CSV table of C-alpha atoms in Angstrom, one decimal:
chain,number,residue,atom,x,y,z
A,1,UNK,CA,79.3,161.1,129.2
A,2,UNK,CA,81.3,159.5,126.4
A,3,UNK,CA,81.1,156.0,127.0
A,4,UNK,CA,78.4,153.4,125.6
A,5,UNK,CA,75.3,152.8,127.8
A,6,UNK,CA,73.7,149.5,127.9
A,7,UNK,CA,70.0,149.2,129.0
A,8,UNK,CA,68.5,145.9,130.0
A,9,UNK,CA,64.7,145.5,130.0
A,10,UNK,CA,64.2,147.9,127.3
A,11,UNK,CA,60.9,146.1,126.2
A,12,UNK,CA,59.6,147.0,129.9
A,13,UNK,CA,57.9,149.9,131.5
A,14,UNK,CA,61.0,151.3,133.1
A,15,UNK,CA,63.9,150.2,130.7
A,16,UNK,CA,61.9,151.2,127.8
A,17,UNK,CA,61.2,154.8,129.3
A,18,UNK,CA,65.2,155.1,129.9
A,19,UNK,CA,66.0,153.9,126.4
A,20,UNK,CA,63.6,156.5,124.7
A,21,UNK,CA,65.1,159.2,127.3
A,22,UNK,CA,68.6,158.4,126.0
A,23,UNK,CA,67.6,158.3,122.5
A,24,UNK,CA,65.8,161.7,122.6
A,25,UNK,CA,69.0,163.1,124.1
A,26,UNK,CA,71.0,161.9,121.3
A,27,UNK,CA,73.0,159.4,123.0
A,28,UNK,CA,74.3,155.9,121.7
A,29,UNK,CA,73.1,153.0,123.5
A,30,UNK,CA,72.7,149.2,123.5
A,31,UNK,CA,69.6,147.4,124.3
A,32,UNK,CA,69.6,144.0,125.6
A,33,UNK,CA,66.7,142.1,125.4
A,34,UNK,CA,65.4,138.6,125.3
A,35,UNK,CA,63.4,139.0,122.2
A,36,UNK,CA,64.8,141.5,119.5
A,37,UNK,CA,61.5,141.7,117.8
A,38,UNK,CA,60.1,143.3,120.8
A,39,UNK,CA,62.9,145.8,121.3
A,40,UNK,CA,61.9,149.7,120.6
A,41,UNK,CA,63.0,151.0,117.3
A,42,UNK,CA,65.3,153.9,118.5
A,43,UNK,CA,68.0,156.0,116.7
A,44,UNK,CA,71.4,155.7,118.1
A,45,UNK,CA,70.6,152.1,119.5
A,46,UNK,CA,71.7,148.8,118.6
A,47,UNK,CA,70.2,145.6,119.8
A,48,UNK,CA,71.7,142.5,121.2
A,49,UNK,CA,69.7,139.5,122.4
A,50,UNK,CA,70.7,137.7,125.7
A,51,UNK,CA,68.6,136.2,128.6
A,52,UNK,CA,69.7,137.0,132.1
A,53,UNK,CA,70.8,133.3,132.8
A,54,UNK,CA,72.8,133.1,129.4
A,55,UNK,CA,76.3,134.2,130.4
A,56,UNK,CA,77.7,133.7,127.0
A,57,UNK,CA,75.2,135.8,125.3
A,58,UNK,CA,75.3,138.5,128.1
A,59,UNK,CA,79.2,138.8,127.7
A,60,UNK,CA,78.9,139.4,124.2
A,61,UNK,CA,76.1,141.9,124.6
A,62,UNK,CA,78.1,144.0,127.0
A,63,UNK,CA,81.2,144.1,125.1
A,64,UNK,CA,82.5,147.8,124.8
A,65,UNK,CA,79.8,148.9,127.2
A,66,UNK,CA,81.0,151.5,129.9
A,67,UNK,CA,77.9,152.0,131.9
A,68,UNK,CA,75.0,149.3,132.4
A,69,UNK,CA,71.4,149.9,133.6
A,70,UNK,CA,70.4,146.3,135.2
A,71,UNK,CA,66.6,146.5,135.5
A,72,UNK,CA,66.0,143.5,137.9
A,73,UNK,CA,64.5,140.4,136.7
A,74,UNK,CA,60.9,139.4,137.3
A,75,UNK,CA,60.4,137.4,140.3
A,76,UNK,CA,61.7,133.9,139.7
A,77,UNK,CA,62.8,131.1,142.1
A,78,UNK,CA,66.2,131.5,140.3
A,79,UNK,CA,66.4,135.2,140.3
A,80,UNK,CA,69.6,135.3,142.2
A,81,UNK,CA,71.2,133.0,139.8
A,82,UNK,CA,70.0,135.1,136.8
A,83,UNK,CA,71.5,138.2,138.4
A,84,UNK,CA,74.7,136.7,139.1
A,85,UNK,CA,75.2,135.8,135.4
A,86,UNK,CA,74.4,139.3,134.5
A,87,UNK,CA,77.1,140.7,137.1
A,88,UNK,CA,79.8,138.1,136.0
A,89,UNK,CA,79.3,138.7,132.5
A,90,UNK,CA,79.4,142.5,132.9
A,91,UNK,CA,82.5,142.4,134.8
A,92,UNK,CA,84.1,140.2,132.4
A,93,UNK,CA,83.4,142.5,129.6
A,94,UNK,CA,84.9,145.3,131.3
A,95,UNK,CA,81.8,147.3,132.3
A,96,UNK,CA,83.0,150.2,134.6
A,97,UNK,CA,79.9,151.2,136.4
A,98,UNK,CA,76.1,149.6,136.9
A,99,UNK,CA,72.8,151.4,137.9
A,100,UNK,CA,70.8,148.6,139.6
A,101,UNK,CA,67.1,149.0,140.2
A,102,UNK,CA,66.8,147.4,143.7
A,103,UNK,CA,64.0,147.7,146.2
A,104,UNK,CA,63.3,149.8,149.3
A,105,UNK,CA,64.7,148.3,152.7
A,106,UNK,CA,66.6,145.6,150.9
A,107,UNK,CA,68.4,143.4,153.3
A,108,UNK,CA,69.0,139.9,153.8
A,109,UNK,CA,66.5,139.7,156.4
A,110,UNK,CA,63.9,142.3,155.3
A,111,UNK,CA,60.3,141.3,155.6
A,112,UNK,CA,59.4,141.3,151.9
A,113,UNK,CA,61.0,138.1,150.9
A,114,UNK,CA,61.5,139.3,147.2
A,115,UNK,CA,63.5,142.2,148.6
A,116,UNK,CA,66.0,139.7,149.8
A,117,UNK,CA,66.9,138.8,146.1
A,118,UNK,CA,67.9,142.7,145.7
A,119,UNK,CA,69.9,142.5,148.7
A,120,UNK,CA,71.9,139.6,147.3
A,121,UNK,CA,72.3,141.2,144.2
A,122,UNK,CA,73.6,144.5,145.7
A,123,UNK,CA,76.1,142.2,147.5
A,124,UNK,CA,77.3,140.7,144.2
A,125,UNK,CA,77.7,143.9,142.7
A,126,UNK,CA,79.5,145.5,145.4
A,127,UNK,CA,81.8,142.3,145.4
A,128,UNK,CA,82.4,142.6,141.7
A,129,UNK,CA,84.6,146.0,142.1
A,130,UNK,CA,82.6,147.8,139.3
A,131,UNK,CA,81.1,151.1,140.3
A,132,UNK,CA,77.6,151.0,141.4
A,133,UNK,CA,74.4,153.1,141.9
A,134,UNK,CA,71.5,151.4,143.8
A,135,UNK,CA,68.2,152.8,143.2
A,136,UNK,CA,65.9,151.1,146.0
A,137,UNK,CA,62.4,151.8,144.8
A,138,UNK,CA,59.3,151.6,146.5
A,139,UNK,CA,56.4,149.8,145.1
A,140,UNK,CA,55.2,151.2,141.7
A,141,UNK,CA,52.0,153.4,142.1
A,142,UNK,CA,51.2,152.1,138.5
A,143,UNK,CA,50.7,148.6,139.9
A,144,UNK,CA,48.7,149.2,142.8
A,145,UNK,CA,45.3,148.9,140.9
A,146,UNK,CA,46.5,145.3,140.1
A,147,UNK,CA,46.4,144.5,143.5
A,148,UNK,CA,42.6,145.0,143.8
A,149,UNK,CA,40.5,141.8,143.6
A,150,UNK,CA,36.8,141.7,143.7
A,151,UNK,CA,36.8,145.5,144.8
A,152,UNK,CA,39.0,145.2,147.6
A,153,UNK,CA,42.8,145.2,148.7
A,154,UNK,CA,43.3,142.5,150.8
A,155,UNK,CA,46.2,141.7,153.2
A,156,UNK,CA,47.9,141.9,156.5
A,157,UNK,CA,49.3,145.4,156.1
A,158,UNK,CA,47.5,146.9,159.3
A,159,UNK,CA,48.0,150.5,159.4
A,160,UNK,CA,51.4,150.7,158.0
A,161,UNK,CA,52.4,153.1,155.3
A,162,UNK,CA,54.3,153.1,152.0
A,163,UNK,CA,55.1,156.0,149.5
A,164,UNK,CA,54.4,154.3,146.2
A,165,UNK,CA,56.6,155.8,143.3
A,166,UNK,CA,55.6,156.4,139.6
A,167,UNK,CA,57.5,154.1,137.0
A,168,UNK,CA,58.1,157.3,135.1
A,169,UNK,CA,59.8,159.0,138.1
A,170,UNK,CA,61.9,155.7,138.5
A,171,UNK,CA,63.0,155.8,135.0
A,172,UNK,CA,64.0,159.6,135.0
A,173,UNK,CA,66.1,159.0,138.2
A,174,UNK,CA,67.9,156.1,136.5
A,175,UNK,CA,68.7,158.5,133.5
A,176,UNK,CA,70.2,161.0,135.8
A,177,UNK,CA,72.1,158.2,137.6
A,178,UNK,CA,73.2,156.8,134.4
A,179,UNK,CA,74.4,160.2,132.9
A,180,UNK,CA,76.2,161.9,135.9
A,181,UNK,CA,79.3,160.1,137.3
A,182,UNK,CA,78.5,161.8,140.9
A,183,UNK,CA,75.9,159.3,141.5
A,184,UNK,CA,78.6,156.6,141.6
A,185,UNK,CA,78.8,154.8,145.0
A,186,UNK,CA,75.6,156.2,146.2
A,187,UNK,CA,72.4,154.2,147.3
A,188,UNK,CA,69.1,156.1,146.9
A,189,UNK,CA,65.7,155.4,148.2
A,190,UNK,CA,63.4,156.1,145.5
A,191,UNK,CA,59.6,156.8,146.6
A,192,UNK,CA,56.5,159.0,145.8
A,193,UNK,CA,55.8,162.4,147.8
A,194,UNK,CA,53.6,160.9,150.6
A,195,UNK,CA,53.2,157.6,152.7
A,196,UNK,CA,49.9,156.2,152.6
A,197,UNK,CA,48.0,153.5,154.4
A,198,UNK,CA,46.3,150.8,152.2
A,199,UNK,CA,43.0,152.4,153.1
A,200,UNK,CA,44.0,155.8,152.0
A,201,UNK,CA,45.0,154.0,148.8
A,202,UNK,CA,41.8,152.3,148.5
A,203,UNK,CA,40.0,155.7,148.9
A,204,UNK,CA,42.2,157.2,145.9
A,205,UNK,CA,41.4,154.1,143.9
A,206,UNK,CA,37.8,154.6,144.6
A,207,UNK,CA,37.8,158.0,143.5
A,208,UNK,CA,39.3,157.3,140.1
A,209,UNK,CA,37.3,154.1,139.5
A,210,UNK,CA,34.1,155.7,140.5
A,211,UNK,CA,33.2,152.6,142.6
A,212,UNK,CA,34.1,151.8,146.1
A,213,UNK,CA,37.5,150.0,146.5
A,214,UNK,CA,37.9,148.6,150.2
A,215,UNK,CA,40.9,147.7,152.4
A,216,UNK,CA,40.2,144.5,153.9
A,217,UNK,CA,42.4,143.4,156.7
A,218,UNK,CA,43.8,139.7,156.8
A,219,UNK,CA,45.5,137.9,159.2
A,220,UNK,CA,48.7,136.3,158.0
A,221,UNK,CA,47.4,132.8,157.9
A,222,UNK,CA,44.2,134.0,156.3
A,223,UNK,CA,46.2,135.7,153.6
A,224,UNK,CA,48.0,132.5,152.8
A,225,UNK,CA,44.8,130.6,152.9
A,226,UNK,CA,43.0,133.2,150.4
A,227,UNK,CA,45.8,132.9,147.9
A,228,UNK,CA,46.5,129.1,147.9
A,229,UNK,CA,43.9,128.3,145.4
A,230,UNK,CA,46.1,130.1,142.9
A,231,UNK,CA,48.2,127.0,142.9
A,232,UNK,CA,51.4,129.0,143.0
A,233,UNK,CA,54.5,127.6,145.0
A,234,UNK,CA,55.4,128.5,148.5
A,235,UNK,CA,57.8,131.0,147.5
A,236,UNK,CA,55.3,133.0,145.4
A,237,UNK,CA,52.9,132.9,148.3
A,238,UNK,CA,55.6,134.0,150.7
A,239,UNK,CA,56.4,137.2,148.2
A,240,UNK,CA,52.7,137.9,147.8
A,241,UNK,CA,51.8,137.9,151.5
A,242,UNK,CA,55.1,139.7,152.6
A,243,UNK,CA,54.1,142.5,150.2
A,244,UNK,CA,51.6,143.4,152.8
A,245,UNK,CA,53.5,142.3,156.1
A,246,UNK,CA,56.5,144.6,154.9
A,247,UNK,CA,54.0,147.4,154.8
A,248,UNK,CA,52.7,146.6,158.4
A,249,UNK,CA,56.5,146.3,159.6
A,250,UNK,CA,57.0,149.9,158.9
A,251,UNK,CA,60.0,149.2,156.7
A,252,UNK,CA,58.5,151.0,153.6
A,253,UNK,CA,57.3,153.9,155.8
A,254,UNK,CA,59.9,156.1,153.8
A,255,UNK,CA,59.6,159.3,151.9
A,256,UNK,CA,62.6,160.6,150.1
A,257,UNK,CA,63.8,163.7,148.1
A,258,UNK,CA,65.4,161.5,145.5
A,259,UNK,CA,63.1,162.1,142.6
A,260,UNK,CA,63.0,166.0,143.2
A,261,UNK,CA,66.8,166.1,143.7
A,262,UNK,CA,67.7,164.1,140.7
A,263,UNK,CA,65.1,165.2,138.3
A,264,UNK,CA,64.2,168.6,139.1
A,265,UNK,CA,60.5,168.1,139.6
A,266,UNK,CA,58.2,166.9,142.3
A,267,UNK,CA,57.6,163.2,142.5
A,268,UNK,CA,54.3,162.2,141.0
A,269,UNK,CA,51.6,161.6,143.5
A,270,UNK,CA,49.6,158.4,143.4
A,271,UNK,CA,46.6,160.5,142.5
A,272,UNK,CA,48.5,161.7,139.5
A,273,UNK,CA,49.7,158.4,138.4
A,274,UNK,CA,46.2,156.9,138.6
A,275,UNK,CA,44.6,159.7,136.7
């Protein structure tokens, strides 16, 4: 491709991997970050500071950009507004195509409450008339160890399954989508190679840690009660609990071929990521 690529979230796990891959391929890019001091120092990259809620700074950052990787903002009470600022600034700057890191089963009424933000952002991007590619990622395999508290995965997930995906695979899929116009207008489910129950996830975590990790089934109200001492507001608790109820619902029981189709190699398994 000949146009300028902009990468948001270049200081993070996925955006950083994408930026490094583009640099290794010798492509010019613009890194849009909140803190320029934390931006990776990469050949062929220039850095422009902009926070997701700052439409003016975003408009300047996107000037001259052809294709944008929009890495979704961290969960926030105003995340939809933050994303709206990005979409409006990109459209005003003349960005032609956007690749957006969405979430598996994103819908206005999906069980995972944070996934509803992604559905709203997809709607904004579609209405903007820019070309789009939506990467609907499963939960990150790399993050699952953080769900363990006091040696247990606790939540109302029942016997539901999910196919966690490696951040590295998501980044490679994003690079492929950025560089090939054939992915314009497409929505991809991005998953790992196998759907697992949380009991099976706990077994794999146990093997890696060398100590037992259990899956402990909670009821929904029990899950809220166990998380209430955190002091977080209700919308955060809703997101935490619905992480598990989304698994129980079956909405995340999806195994796609996106990673091998777009990267040319099998998706990394949870065991490979944990190792």
